[in-house]
Amino acid sequence: MSRKVLVIGEVREGELRNVTFEAITAAKTVSEGGEIVGLLLGSDNLEDMGKEMIYYGADRVVTVQDDQLKNYTSDAFGQAAMAVIEDEDPEGIVMGHTAIGKDLSPKLASKLETGLISDAINLEESGDNLVFTRPIYSGKAFEKKIITDGVIFATIRPNNIKPLERDESRSGDVTSKDVDIKDLRTVIQDIIRKTSDGVDLSEANVIVAGGRGVKSSEGFKPLEELAEVLGGAVGASRGAADAEYCDYSLQIGQTGKVVTPDLYIACGISGAIQHLAGMSNSKVIVAINKDPEANIFNVADYGIVGDLFEVVPKLTEEIKKIKV
Ligand code: FAD
């Protein structure tokens, strides 16, 4: 049974987030050959980004461009998205399980009086059903879920579903829709950034994370250098954040960010269960720790028992040589 599926794209600082393209791949499975309609909400340059969605597999894209959509608020984005959903009447909706997706999707699902499968890492057809897989109990188990009635609405975890090949020969309409966004109860006045520019942690393919073993904020320097040569991002344990070696925005784990990079290098992190909850689904895990009994080695694919201040600079040097 083919379905029309709406993919709600995500724009950050004038660029489409990669999870948008991953959501299009997921939507292809949900649509079973039906139409894939992209939706972009923002304040400028949406037409070009709409074309990008088409190159990655959308059939057409609807944009809502409005100054009130410059920064995310549930109110404004909820109104704009609902207006398009009412027009399009999709049978499926897919978006990223990002900070925005986590906020917007339950709001839309409740308005549509439908179910929501959040944080899916995979989906497949099984007989007449579309089966979504999602981690539960902080990643210690997985559940398989189906939606039995109503709109098939899912958010997908970044970095799990591969985007399709970009194909510039694909074409499709990018149309804009005017929405009367009104009666906003919250308005963003200003955004004060705590983290520097760089690769976004939740979408990074490589993460070099530091724990209390880095011993100081200076101790993060070698990790930053390694992350840079690998084109990755720096993350941290709560131990490191609590000790004020880094900002809490870098924290990975049960009460921090959940990440699934291709490569996770844990440096001076003991591997507490709460930390593993945020990174144990990484594709390859390398642990560097001077304690051979550290729990992190139980989830690591490769373990290096040693002092991170010796091992990390050596790794950086060797990788630089390969890259030259
Ligand atoms: P430690 O456990 O102190 O480990 C430091 C490690 O560094 C040790 O294994 C040591 O051998 C190694 N080391 C020291 N020096 C070196 C060196 N020179 N070279 C190599 N290795 C060295 N934690 C999280 O990370 N994320 C969360 O989201 C999170 N949420 C939590 C929620 C709750 C409700 C609670 C109760 C706890 C939570 N925690 C979380 C905290 C968690 O339980 C641990 O306390 C924390 O992860 C420990 O951080 P750590 O591994 O950096 O520090």
mmCIF file of C-alpha atoms and ligand atoms in Angstrom:
data_model
loop_
_atom_site.group_PDB
_atom_site.id
_atom_site.type_symbol
_atom_site.label_atom_id
_atom_site.label_comp_id
_atom_site.label_asym_id
_atom_site.label_seq_id
_atom_site.Cartn_x
_atom_site.Cartn_y
_atom_site.Cartn_z
ATOM 1 C CA MET A 1 0.000 0.000 0.000
ATOM 2 C CA SER A 2 1.662 3.231 -1.069
ATOM 3 C CA ARG A 3 1.499 6.274 1.209
ATOM 4 C CA LYS A 4 2.126 9.981 0.942
ATOM 5 C CA VAL A 5 4.839 10.796 3.499
ATOM 6 C CA LEU A 6 5.838 14.207 4.803
ATOM 7 C CA VAL A 7 9.486 14.690 5.806
ATOM 8 C CA ILE A 8 9.969 17.634 8.149
ATOM 9 C CA GLY A 9 13.482 18.899 7.390
ATOM 10 C CA GLU A 10 15.651 20.702 9.889
ATOM 11 C CA VAL A 11 17.555 23.881 9.184
ATOM 12 C CA ARG A 12 20.286 25.104 11.460
ATOM 13 C CA GLU A 13 22.239 28.290 10.898
ATOM 14 C CA GLY A 14 21.215 28.417 7.264
ATOM 15 C CA GLU A 15 22.088 24.796 6.529
ATOM 16 C CA LEU A 16 20.077 21.625 6.286
ATOM 17 C CA ARG A 17 21.010 19.117 8.930
ATOM 18 C CA ASN A 18 22.121 15.732 7.635
ATOM 19 C CA VAL A 19 19.343 13.987 9.564
ATOM 20 C CA THR A 20 16.914 15.537 7.048
ATOM 21 C CA PHE A 21 18.401 13.337 4.321
ATOM 22 C CA GLU A 22 18.369 10.309 6.619
ATOM 23 C CA ALA A 23 14.670 10.983 7.281
ATOM 24 C CA ILE A 24 14.028 10.961 3.514
ATOM 25 C CA THR A 25 15.570 7.471 3.282
ATOM 26 C CA ALA A 26 13.320 6.314 6.145
ATOM 27 C CA ALA A 27 10.332 7.958 4.435
ATOM 28 C CA LYS A 28 11.036 5.914 1.281
ATOM 29 C CA THR A 29 10.409 2.753 3.289
ATOM 30 C CA VAL A 30 7.292 4.214 4.938
ATOM 31 C CA SER A 31 5.915 5.439 1.591
ATOM 32 C CA GLU A 32 6.190 2.045 -0.133
ATOM 33 C CA GLY A 33 6.441 3.844 -3.460
ATOM 34 C CA GLY A 34 4.136 6.756 -2.580
ATOM 35 C CA GLU A 35 4.946 10.448 -2.804
ATOM 36 C CA ILE A 36 7.548 12.010 -0.494
ATOM 37 C CA VAL A 37 6.845 15.651 0.323
ATOM 38 C CA GLY A 38 9.515 17.679 2.123
ATOM 39 C CA LEU A 39 8.598 20.462 4.526
ATOM 40 C CA LEU A 40 10.977 23.258 5.434
ATOM 41 C CA LEU A 41 10.246 25.926 8.018
ATOM 42 C CA GLY A 42 12.541 28.914 8.387
ATOM 43 C CA SER A 43 13.186 32.529 7.637
ATOM 44 C CA ASP A 44 15.371 32.509 4.523
ATOM 45 C CA ASN A 45 17.001 30.610 1.673
ATOM 46 C CA LEU A 46 14.554 27.718 1.900
ATOM 47 C CA GLU A 47 14.214 27.328 -1.865
ATOM 48 C CA ASP A 48 17.827 26.149 -2.298
ATOM 49 C CA MET A 49 17.508 23.831 0.658
ATOM 50 C CA GLY A 50 14.275 22.489 -0.810
ATOM 51 C CA LYS A 51 16.185 21.553 -3.962
ATOM 52 C CA GLU A 52 18.720 19.708 -1.811
ATOM 53 C CA MET A 53 15.888 17.651 -0.328
ATOM 54 C CA ILE A 54 14.813 16.746 -3.837
ATOM 55 C CA TYR A 55 18.383 15.721 -4.783
ATOM 56 C CA TYR A 56 18.281 13.369 -1.795
ATOM 57 C CA GLY A 57 14.989 11.738 -2.738
ATOM 58 C CA ALA A 58 11.990 14.004 -1.971
ATOM 59 C CA ASP A 59 9.474 14.329 -4.842
ATOM 60 C CA ARG A 60 8.491 17.907 -4.021
ATOM 61 C CA VAL A 61 8.968 20.349 -1.157
ATOM 62 C CA VAL A 62 6.716 22.871 0.576
ATOM 63 C CA THR A 63 8.363 25.765 2.394
ATOM 64 C CA VAL A 64 6.956 28.164 4.964
ATOM 65 C CA GLN A 65 9.183 31.216 5.122
ATOM 66 C CA ASP A 66 8.470 33.699 7.882
ATOM 67 C CA ASP A 67 10.595 35.882 10.170
ATOM 68 C CA GLN A 68 8.821 34.259 13.111
ATOM 69 C CA LEU A 69 10.418 30.962 12.062
ATOM 70 C CA LYS A 70 13.990 32.290 12.328
ATOM 71 C CA ASN A 71 14.528 30.469 15.624
ATOM 72 C CA TYR A 72 12.660 27.425 16.815
ATOM 73 C CA THR A 73 9.664 27.819 19.095
ATOM 74 C CA SER A 74 7.040 25.094 19.545
ATOM 75 C CA ASP A 75 4.292 27.610 19.036
ATOM 76 C CA ALA A 76 5.394 29.060 15.692
ATOM 77 C CA PHE A 77 6.744 25.815 14.206
ATOM 78 C CA GLY A 78 3.685 23.913 15.454
ATOM 79 C CA GLN A 79 1.300 26.337 13.725
ATOM 80 C CA ALA A 80 3.267 26.336 10.453
ATOM 81 C CA ALA A 81 3.710 22.547 10.370
ATOM 82 C CA MET A 82 0.034 21.904 11.204
ATOM 83 C CA ALA A 83 -1.111 24.217 8.396
ATOM 84 C CA VAL A 84 0.905 22.187 5.868
ATOM 85 C CA ILE A 85 -0.143 18.851 7.381
ATOM 86 C CA GLU A 86 -3.811 19.887 7.069
ATOM 87 C CA ASP A 87 -3.228 20.801 3.390
ATOM 88 C CA GLU A 88 -1.273 17.717 2.498
ATOM 89 C CA ASP A 89 -3.068 15.148 4.664
ATOM 90 C CA PRO A 90 -0.068 12.751 4.693
ATOM 91 C CA GLU A 91 -0.336 9.123 5.747
ATOM 92 C CA GLY A 92 3.167 9.186 7.194
ATOM 93 C CA ILE A 93 5.413 11.808 8.831
ATOM 94 C CA VAL A 94 9.149 11.396 9.500
ATOM 95 C CA MET A 95 11.592 13.791 11.132
ATOM 96 C CA GLY A 96 14.881 13.708 13.031
ATOM 97 C CA HIS A 97 15.032 12.803 16.709
ATOM 98 C CA THR A 98 16.849 16.033 17.471
ATOM 99 C CA ALA A 99 16.164 18.664 20.117
ATOM 100 C CA ILE A 100 13.575 20.164 17.741
ATOM 101 C CA GLY A 101 12.150 16.790 16.707
ATOM 102 C CA LYS A 102 11.755 15.744 20.347
ATOM 103 C CA ASP A 103 9.763 18.890 21.068
ATOM 104 C CA LEU A 104 7.724 19.253 17.893
ATOM 105 C CA SER A 105 6.757 15.634 17.128
ATOM 106 C CA PRO A 106 4.653 14.909 20.261
ATOM 107 C CA LYS A 107 2.880 18.240 19.822
ATOM 108 C CA LEU A 108 1.949 17.399 16.223
ATOM 109 C CA ALA A 109 1.070 13.777 17.044
ATOM 110 C CA SER A 110 -1.318 14.868 19.790
ATOM 111 C CA LYS A 111 -2.975 17.388 17.477
ATOM 112 C CA LEU A 112 -3.361 14.640 14.875
ATOM 113 C CA GLU A 113 -4.543 12.217 17.571
ATOM 114 C CA THR A 114 -2.111 9.628 16.298
ATOM 115 C CA GLY A 115 0.681 7.529 17.775
ATOM 116 C CA LEU A 116 4.354 8.396 17.584
ATOM 117 C CA ILE A 117 7.374 6.124 17.418
ATOM 118 C CA SER A 118 10.279 8.174 18.658
ATOM 119 C CA ASP A 119 14.030 7.639 18.368
ATOM 120 C CA ALA A 120 13.846 4.849 15.779
ATOM 121 C CA ILE A 121 17.191 3.486 14.607
ATOM 122 C CA ASN A 122 15.858 1.212 11.905
ATOM 123 C CA LEU A 123 12.684 0.304 10.071
ATOM 124 C CA GLU A 124 11.794 -2.547 7.792
ATOM 125 C CA GLU A 125 8.823 -4.090 6.079
ATOM 126 C CA SER A 126 7.614 -7.326 7.632
ATOM 127 C CA GLY A 127 4.566 -8.854 5.995
ATOM 128 C CA ASP A 128 1.894 -6.139 6.038
ATOM 129 C CA ASN A 129 3.615 -4.173 8.795
ATOM 130 C CA LEU A 130 6.273 -1.494 8.990
ATOM 131 C CA VAL A 131 8.412 -2.432 11.957
ATOM 132 C CA PHE A 132 10.435 0.254 13.721
ATOM 133 C CA THR A 133 13.338 -0.640 16.021
ATOM 134 C CA ARG A 134 14.136 1.644 18.938
ATOM 135 C CA PRO A 135 16.504 1.364 21.893
ATOM 136 C CA ILE A 136 14.989 1.145 25.367
ATOM 137 C CA TYR A 137 16.365 1.005 28.920
ATOM 138 C CA SER A 138 19.216 3.372 28.012
ATOM 139 C CA GLY A 139 20.267 1.246 25.050
ATOM 140 C CA LYS A 140 20.426 -2.048 26.940
ATOM 141 C CA ALA A 141 17.584 -3.558 24.903
ATOM 142 C CA PHE A 142 15.672 -2.875 21.713
ATOM 143 C CA GLU A 143 11.953 -2.964 21.056
ATOM 144 C CA LYS A 144 10.198 -3.433 17.755
ATOM 145 C CA LYS A 145 7.061 -1.381 17.258
ATOM 146 C CA ILE A 146 4.343 -0.945 14.677
ATOM 147 C CA ILE A 147 1.639 1.712 14.340
ATOM 148 C CA THR A 148 -1.686 -0.061 13.931
ATOM 149 C CA ASP A 149 -3.912 2.899 13.075
ATOM 150 C CA GLY A 150 -3.694 6.517 11.910
ATOM 151 C CA VAL A 151 -0.723 8.427 10.541
ATOM 152 C CA ILE A 152 2.598 6.564 10.696
ATOM 153 C CA PHE A 153 4.619 9.150 12.589
ATOM 154 C CA ALA A 154 8.243 8.534 13.577
ATOM 155 C CA THR A 155 11.356 10.391 14.606
ATOM 156 C CA ILE A 156 14.688 8.821 13.663
ATOM 157 C CA ARG A 157 17.918 8.964 15.607
ATOM 158 C CA PRO A 158 20.649 10.854 13.698
ATOM 159 C CA ASN A 159 23.498 8.815 12.170
ATOM 160 C CA ASN A 160 21.694 5.486 11.884
ATOM 161 C CA ILE A 161 19.925 5.454 8.541
ATOM 162 C CA LYS A 162 22.085 6.118 5.509
ATOM 163 C CA PRO A 163 21.049 8.999 3.217
ATOM 164 C CA LEU A 164 20.529 8.149 -0.454
ATOM 165 C CA GLU A 165 23.161 9.238 -2.953
ATOM 166 C CA ARG A 166 22.785 12.927 -3.828
ATOM 167 C CA ASP A 167 21.482 13.098 -7.380
ATOM 168 C CA GLU A 168 21.383 16.539 -9.015
ATOM 169 C CA SER A 169 19.492 15.183 -11.995
ATOM 170 C CA ARG A 170 16.392 14.718 -9.828
ATOM 171 C CA SER A 171 13.764 17.415 -10.181
ATOM 172 C CA GLY A 172 10.629 18.426 -8.324
ATOM 173 C CA ASP A 173 8.662 21.523 -7.325
ATOM 174 C CA VAL A 174 9.596 23.690 -4.376
ATOM 175 C CA THR A 175 6.509 25.724 -3.506
ATOM 176 C CA SER A 176 6.011 28.203 -0.716
ATOM 177 C CA LYS A 177 2.971 28.465 1.495
ATOM 178 C CA ASP A 178 1.893 31.478 3.524
ATOM 179 C CA VAL A 179 0.784 30.687 7.040
ATOM 180 C CA ASP A 180 -0.758 33.251 9.370
ATOM 181 C CA ILE A 181 1.395 32.569 12.444
ATOM 182 C CA LYS A 182 -0.258 34.356 15.332
ATOM 183 C CA ASP A 183 -0.832 34.617 19.070
ATOM 184 C CA LEU A 184 2.653 33.377 19.919
ATOM 185 C CA ARG A 185 3.085 32.819 23.623
ATOM 186 C CA THR A 186 6.880 32.634 23.439
ATOM 187 C CA VAL A 187 9.325 34.639 21.329
ATOM 188 C CA ILE A 188 13.103 34.115 21.255
ATOM 189 C CA GLN A 189 14.837 37.421 22.022
ATOM 190 C CA ASP A 190 18.448 36.328 21.788
ATOM 191 C CA ILE A 191 20.540 33.175 21.661
ATOM 192 C CA ILE A 192 23.789 33.028 23.612
ATOM 193 C CA ARG A 193 25.956 30.192 22.385
ATOM 194 C CA LYS A 194 28.055 28.261 24.848
ATOM 195 C CA THR A 195 29.870 26.008 22.395
ATOM 196 C CA SER A 196 32.225 27.029 19.637
ATOM 197 C CA ASP A 197 31.586 26.323 15.995
ATOM 198 C CA GLY A 198 32.603 22.902 14.816
ATOM 199 C CA VAL A 199 31.160 19.514 14.084
ATOM 200 C CA ASP A 200 27.806 18.980 15.784
ATOM 201 C CA LEU A 201 28.144 16.266 18.423
ATOM 202 C CA SER A 202 24.870 14.482 17.681
ATOM 203 C CA GLU A 203 25.663 14.192 13.958
ATOM 204 C CA ALA A 204 29.443 13.664 14.177
ATOM 205 C CA ASN A 205 30.855 10.550 12.514
ATOM 206 C CA VAL A 206 33.831 10.611 14.856
ATOM 207 C CA ILE A 207 33.773 11.613 18.530
ATOM 208 C CA VAL A 208 36.776 11.903 20.816
ATOM 209 C CA ALA A 209 35.406 12.024 24.365
ATOM 210 C CA GLY A 210 37.221 12.883 27.558
ATOM 211 C CA GLY A 211 36.456 11.915 31.129
ATOM 212 C CA ARG A 212 37.734 12.820 34.557
ATOM 213 C CA GLY A 213 41.025 11.234 33.444
ATOM 214 C CA VAL A 214 41.845 14.343 31.352
ATOM 215 C CA LYS A 215 42.340 16.076 34.709
ATOM 216 C CA SER A 216 41.776 19.696 33.610
ATOM 217 C CA SER A 217 40.307 21.826 30.832
ATOM 218 C CA GLU A 218 43.858 22.022 29.416
ATOM 219 C CA GLY A 219 43.806 18.226 29.334
ATOM 220 C CA PHE A 220 41.149 18.403 26.605
ATOM 221 C CA LYS A 221 43.659 20.023 24.183
ATOM 222 C CA PRO A 222 45.183 16.738 22.903
ATOM 223 C CA LEU A 223 41.650 15.381 22.440
ATOM 224 C CA GLU A 224 40.669 18.465 20.432
ATOM 225 C CA GLU A 225 43.719 17.967 18.212
ATOM 226 C CA LEU A 226 42.857 14.319 17.608
ATOM 227 C CA ALA A 227 39.227 15.243 16.856
ATOM 228 C CA GLU A 228 40.418 17.870 14.397
ATOM 229 C CA VAL A 229 42.634 15.524 12.357
ATOM 230 C CA LEU A 230 39.778 13.025 12.252
ATOM 231 C CA GLY A 231 37.201 15.668 11.273
ATOM 232 C CA GLY A 232 35.254 14.838 14.413
ATOM 233 C CA ALA A 233 33.767 16.453 17.503
ATOM 234 C CA VAL A 234 34.804 16.464 21.146
ATOM 235 C CA GLY A 235 32.479 14.996 23.768
ATOM 236 C CA ALA A 236 32.757 14.331 27.481
ATOM 237 C CA SER A 237 31.563 12.297 30.421
ATOM 238 C CA ARG A 238 29.562 13.888 33.169
ATOM 239 C CA GLY A 239 32.600 13.339 35.386
ATOM 240 C CA ALA A 240 34.552 15.773 33.219
ATOM 241 C CA ALA A 241 31.671 18.267 33.061
ATOM 242 C CA ASP A 242 31.046 18.072 36.829
ATOM 243 C CA ALA A 243 34.731 18.746 37.411
ATOM 244 C CA GLU A 244 34.368 21.858 35.199
ATOM 245 C CA TYR A 245 36.918 20.614 32.654
ATOM 246 C CA CYS A 246 34.372 21.299 29.907
ATOM 247 C CA ASP A 247 30.873 22.572 29.276
ATOM 248 C CA TYR A 248 27.821 20.415 30.015
ATOM 249 C CA SER A 249 26.784 20.784 26.375
ATOM 250 C CA LEU A 250 29.508 18.178 25.610
ATOM 251 C CA GLN A 251 28.097 15.618 28.030
ATOM 252 C CA ILE A 252 27.215 12.239 26.554
ATOM 253 C CA GLY A 253 25.074 9.724 28.382
ATOM 254 C CA GLN A 254 21.785 9.096 30.073
ATOM 255 C CA THR A 255 21.380 12.722 31.084
ATOM 256 C CA GLY A 256 23.409 14.100 28.187
ATOM 257 C CA LYS A 257 23.413 13.551 24.434
ATOM 258 C CA VAL A 258 22.860 10.163 22.843
ATOM 259 C CA VAL A 259 25.314 9.601 19.997
ATOM 260 C CA THR A 260 25.953 6.897 17.423
ATOM 261 C CA PRO A 261 29.096 7.881 15.521
ATOM 262 C CA ASP A 262 31.084 5.520 13.298
ATOM 263 C CA LEU A 263 34.016 5.892 15.699
ATOM 264 C CA TYR A 264 33.930 6.788 19.417
ATOM 265 C CA ILE A 265 37.252 7.233 21.194
ATOM 266 C CA ALA A 266 36.800 7.303 24.985
ATOM 267 C CA CYS A 267 39.787 8.800 26.786
ATOM 268 C CA GLY A 268 40.041 8.578 30.571
ATOM 269 C CA ILE A 269 36.404 7.503 30.934
ATOM 270 C CA SER A 270 35.639 4.649 33.330
ATOM 271 C CA GLY A 271 32.489 3.467 31.506
ATOM 272 C CA ALA A 272 29.751 4.032 34.077
ATOM 273 C CA ILE A 273 26.374 2.654 32.983
ATOM 274 C CA GLN A 274 25.010 6.194 32.653
ATOM 275 C CA HIS A 275 27.791 7.080 30.205
ATOM 276 C CA LEU A 276 27.352 3.856 28.200
ATOM 277 C CA ALA A 277 23.661 4.749 27.794
ATOM 278 C CA GLY A 278 24.697 7.569 25.486
ATOM 279 C CA MET A 279 27.394 5.929 23.357
ATOM 280 C CA SER A 280 27.279 2.129 23.462
ATOM 281 C CA ASN A 281 25.543 1.952 20.067
ATOM 282 C CA SER A 282 28.527 3.632 18.382
ATOM 283 C CA LYS A 283 29.739 1.508 15.496
ATOM 284 C CA VAL A 284 33.376 1.197 16.623
ATOM 285 C CA ILE A 285 34.476 2.038 20.174
ATOM 286 C CA VAL A 286 38.101 2.625 21.125
ATOM 287 C CA ALA A 287 38.902 3.016 24.825
ATOM 288 C CA ILE A 288 42.073 4.528 26.240
ATOM 289 C CA ASN A 289 42.389 4.066 29.981
ATOM 290 C CA LYS A 290 45.264 3.364 32.314
ATOM 291 C CA ASP A 291 43.167 0.966 34.398
ATOM 292 C CA PRO A 292 42.924 -2.423 32.627
ATOM 293 C CA GLU A 293 39.857 -3.250 34.764
ATOM 294 C CA ALA A 294 37.900 -0.156 33.665
ATOM 295 C CA ASN A 295 34.347 -1.047 32.610
ATOM 296 C CA ILE A 296 34.695 0.889 29.341
ATOM 297 C CA PHE A 297 36.803 -2.019 28.015
ATOM 298 C CA ASN A 298 33.724 -4.253 28.258
ATOM 299 C CA VAL A 299 32.015 -2.315 25.465
ATOM 300 C CA ALA A 300 35.145 -1.371 23.494
ATOM 301 C CA ASP A 301 36.052 -2.959 20.175
ATOM 302 C CA TYR A 302 39.674 -1.860 20.672
ATOM 303 C CA GLY A 303 41.256 -1.128 24.024
ATOM 304 C CA ILE A 304 44.509 0.679 24.762
ATOM 305 C CA VAL A 305 45.742 0.370 28.349
ATOM 306 C CA GLY A 306 47.894 3.427 28.875
ATOM 307 C CA ASP A 307 48.196 7.058 29.800
ATOM 308 C CA LEU A 308 45.974 9.143 27.530
ATOM 309 C CA PHE A 309 48.498 11.987 27.549
ATOM 310 C CA GLU A 310 51.005 9.660 25.843
ATOM 311 C CA VAL A 311 48.606 7.676 23.664
ATOM 312 C CA VAL A 312 46.410 10.462 22.246
ATOM 313 C CA PRO A 313 49.250 12.675 20.847
ATOM 314 C CA LYS A 314 50.840 9.569 19.291
ATOM 315 C CA LEU A 315 47.557 8.663 17.618
ATOM 316 C CA THR A 316 47.230 12.218 16.303
ATOM 317 C CA GLU A 317 50.767 12.120 14.861
ATOM 318 C CA GLU A 318 50.230 8.762 13.177
ATOM 319 C CA ILE A 319 46.882 9.808 11.683
ATOM 320 C CA LYS A 320 48.448 13.012 10.381
ATOM 321 C CA LYS A 321 51.083 10.902 8.578
ATOM 322 C CA ILE A 322 48.388 8.741 6.944
ATOM 323 C CA LYS A 323 46.468 11.830 5.859
ATOM 324 C CA VAL A 324 49.416 13.592 4.203
HETATM 325 P P1 FAD B 1 35.673 8.382 36.541
HETATM 326 O O1 FAD B 1 34.669 7.340 36.842
HETATM 327 O O2 FAD B 1 36.337 9.064 37.654
HETATM 328 O O3 FAD B 1 36.737 7.737 35.566
HETATM 329 C C1 FAD B 1 37.940 8.320 35.192
HETATM 330 C C2 FAD B 1 38.730 7.289 34.447
HETATM 331 O O4 FAD B 1 39.902 7.880 33.930
HETATM 332 C C3 FAD B 1 39.192 6.105 35.307
HETATM 333 O O5 FAD B 1 38.749 4.910 34.700
HETATM 334 C C4 FAD B 1 40.718 6.194 35.296
HETATM 335 O O6 FAD B 1 41.343 4.916 35.264
HETATM 336 C C5 FAD B 1 40.965 6.942 33.998
HETATM 337 N N1 FAD B 1 42.204 7.718 33.971
HETATM 338 C C6 FAD B 1 42.683 8.575 34.919
HETATM 339 N N2 FAD B 1 43.836 9.148 34.482
HETATM 340 C C7 FAD B 1 44.069 8.622 33.252
HETATM 341 C C8 FAD B 1 45.103 8.825 32.304
HETATM 342 N N3 FAD B 1 46.093 9.703 32.515
HETATM 343 N N4 FAD B 1 45.050 8.142 31.159
HETATM 344 C C9 FAD B 1 44.054 7.242 30.926
HETATM 345 N N5 FAD B 1 43.041 7.020 31.794
HETATM 346 C C10 FAD B 1 43.061 7.714 32.934
HETATM 347 N N6 FAD B 1 27.804 10.164 33.437
HETATM 348 C C11 FAD B 1 27.954 10.432 32.132
HETATM 349 O O7 FAD B 1 29.057 10.342 31.572
HETATM 350 N N7 FAD B 1 26.886 10.844 31.376
HETATM 351 C C12 FAD B 1 25.642 10.968 31.891
HETATM 352 O O8 FAD B 1 24.723 11.351 31.157
HETATM 353 C C13 FAD B 1 25.443 10.664 33.266
HETATM 354 N N8 FAD B 1 24.223 10.739 33.821
HETATM 355 C C14 FAD B 1 24.062 10.381 35.139
HETATM 356 C C15 FAD B 1 22.780 10.366 35.691
HETATM 357 C C16 FAD B 1 22.612 9.973 37.005
HETATM 358 C C17 FAD B 1 21.227 9.952 37.576
HETATM 359 C C18 FAD B 1 23.740 9.600 37.796
HETATM 360 C C19 FAD B 1 23.563 9.154 39.225
HETATM 361 C C20 FAD B 1 24.992 9.613 37.256
HETATM 362 C C21 FAD B 1 25.191 10.020 35.918
HETATM 363 N N9 FAD B 1 26.458 10.050 35.362
HETATM 364 C C22 FAD B 1 26.588 10.290 34.032
HETATM 365 C C23 FAD B 1 27.682 9.881 36.173
HETATM 366 C C24 FAD B 1 28.304 8.495 36.089
HETATM 367 O O9 FAD B 1 27.708 7.656 37.067
HETATM 368 C C25 FAD B 1 29.824 8.567 36.378
HETATM 369 O O10 FAD B 1 30.034 9.165 37.626
HETATM 370 C C26 FAD B 1 30.591 9.364 35.319
HETATM 371 O O11 FAD B 1 30.277 8.887 34.035
HETATM 372 C C27 FAD B 1 32.080 9.181 35.577
HETATM 373 O O12 FAD B 1 32.805 9.952 34.691
HETATM 374 P P2 FAD B 1 34.259 9.517 34.253
HETATM 375 O O13 FAD B 1 34.256 8.159 33.664
HETATM 376 O O14 FAD B 1 34.832 10.620 33.457
HETATM 377 O O15 FAD B 1 35.065 9.550 35.648
#
